Amino acid sequence: MSPALTHIIFILLQHVGRENLISSRELADQAGIRGRSRTRVVRELLSEALHDGTLEELEVPLCAIPGSGYFLAADIEEAQAYSDFCSTLATEAARKSKAVINLFRSLGLHLQKQP
């Protein structure tokens, strides 16, 4: 695990519960990550740690609210509420993507597959 990720996780341990949410900018600043793309670095580090199992292995119940920030679920109810929120986002994204496809079809356009 990278030192930057270790520092980010340490900071997140102080942000338990949605009411203690921390923005990616604040998280980057507190972790000493500098530069224009510092919020992207935070997102990428946390996303990778989520996908490679690091957060699960460390038992870090990370929650991310787009445009707002990060927090750790305080209890099972908060984790369930976050899961429900993510399901709603996924459903809405699927609805929007279908609407785009239907628009193309209604205009008589066809999507071309990328090589």
Coordinates of C-alpha atoms in Angstrom, one line a residue:
M1 CA 0.0 0.0 0.0
S2 CA 1.3 3.4 -1.0
P3 CA 2.2 5.9 1.7
A4 CA -0.3 8.4 0.2
L5 CA -3.1 5.8 0.5
T6 CA -2.1 4.9 4.1
H7 CA -2.3 8.6 5.0
I8 CA -5.7 9.0 3.3
I9 CA -7.1 6.0 5.2
F10 CA -5.8 7.4 8.4
I11 CA -7.6 10.7 7.8
L12 CA -10.8 8.9 6.8
L13 CA -10.8 7.0 10.1
Q14 CA -11.6 10.4 11.6
H15 CA -14.6 10.9 9.3
V16 CA -17.1 8.3 10.4
G17 CA -20.7 9.0 9.6
R18 CA -22.1 11.0 6.7
E19 CA -22.3 14.1 8.9
N20 CA -18.5 13.9 9.0
L21 CA -18.0 13.8 5.3
I22 CA -14.7 15.2 3.9
S23 CA -14.3 16.6 0.4
S24 CA -11.7 15.1 -1.9
R25 CA -9.9 18.5 -1.9
E26 CA -9.7 18.6 1.9
L27 CA -8.6 15.0 2.0
A28 CA -5.9 15.7 -0.6
D29 CA -4.7 18.8 1.4
Q30 CA -4.6 16.9 4.7
A31 CA -2.8 14.0 3.1
G32 CA -0.2 16.4 1.6
I33 CA -1.1 15.7 -2.0
R34 CA -0.4 18.7 -4.0
G35 CA -0.9 19.8 -7.6
R36 CA -3.8 20.6 -9.9
S37 CA -5.0 17.0 -10.2
R38 CA -4.8 16.3 -6.4
T39 CA -8.5 15.4 -6.2
R40 CA -8.1 13.0 -9.1
V41 CA -5.2 11.3 -7.3
V42 CA -7.4 10.8 -4.2
R43 CA -10.2 9.4 -6.3
E44 CA -7.8 7.0 -8.2
L45 CA -6.1 5.8 -5.0
L46 CA -9.4 5.1 -3.3
S47 CA -10.9 3.5 -6.4
E48 CA -8.0 1.2 -6.9
A49 CA -8.0 0.3 -3.2
L50 CA -11.7 -0.5 -3.4
H51 CA -11.3 -2.6 -6.6
D52 CA -8.2 -4.5 -5.5
G53 CA -9.8 -5.5 -2.1
T54 CA -7.5 -3.4 0.0
L55 CA -10.4 -1.5 1.7
E56 CA -12.3 -4.7 2.4
E57 CA -9.1 -6.4 3.7
L58 CA -8.6 -3.4 6.1
E59 CA -12.3 -3.4 6.9
V60 CA -12.7 0.2 5.8
P61 CA -16.4 0.8 4.9
L62 CA -15.8 3.7 2.4
C63 CA -18.7 5.7 1.2
A64 CA -18.4 8.3 -1.6
I65 CA -21.0 10.9 -2.5
P66 CA -20.3 12.3 -6.0
G67 CA -19.6 16.0 -5.8
S68 CA -19.5 16.0 -2.0
G69 CA -16.8 13.7 -0.6
Y70 CA -16.1 10.7 1.4
F71 CA -16.9 9.2 4.8
L72 CA -16.9 5.8 6.5
A73 CA -20.2 4.2 7.3
A74 CA -20.9 4.4 11.0
D75 CA -23.1 1.3 11.2
I76 CA -25.1 -1.2 9.1
E77 CA -28.0 1.2 8.6
E78 CA -25.7 3.8 7.2
A79 CA -24.0 1.2 5.0
Q80 CA -27.4 0.1 3.7
A81 CA -28.5 3.6 3.0
Y82 CA -25.3 4.1 1.0
S83 CA -25.9 0.8 -0.9
D84 CA -29.5 2.0 -1.7
F85 CA -28.1 5.3 -2.9
C86 CA -25.6 3.5 -5.2
S87 CA -28.3 1.3 -6.6
T88 CA -30.4 4.4 -7.4
L89 CA -27.4 6.0 -9.2
A90 CA -26.8 2.8 -11.2
T91 CA -30.5 2.6 -12.2
E92 CA -30.5 6.3 -13.2
A93 CA -27.3 5.8 -15.3
A94 CA -28.8 2.8 -17.0
R95 CA -32.0 4.8 -17.8
K96 CA -30.0 7.7 -19.2
S97 CA -27.8 5.4 -21.4
K98 CA -30.9 3.7 -22.8
A99 CA -32.4 7.1 -23.6
V100 CA -29.3 8.0 -25.6
I101 CA -29.4 4.8 -27.5
N102 CA -33.2 5.3 -28.2
L103 CA -32.5 8.8 -29.4
F104 CA -29.9 7.5 -31.9
R105 CA -32.4 4.9 -33.1
S106 CA -35.2 7.4 -33.4
L107 CA -33.0 9.6 -35.6
G108 CA -32.2 6.6 -37.8
L109 CA -28.6 6.6 -36.7
H110 CA -26.6 3.5 -35.9
L111 CA -23.9 3.1 -33.4
Q112 CA -20.6 1.9 -34.8
K113 CA -18.5 -0.4 -32.8
Q114 CA -15.0 0.8 -32.0
P115 CA -12.2 -1.5 -33.3

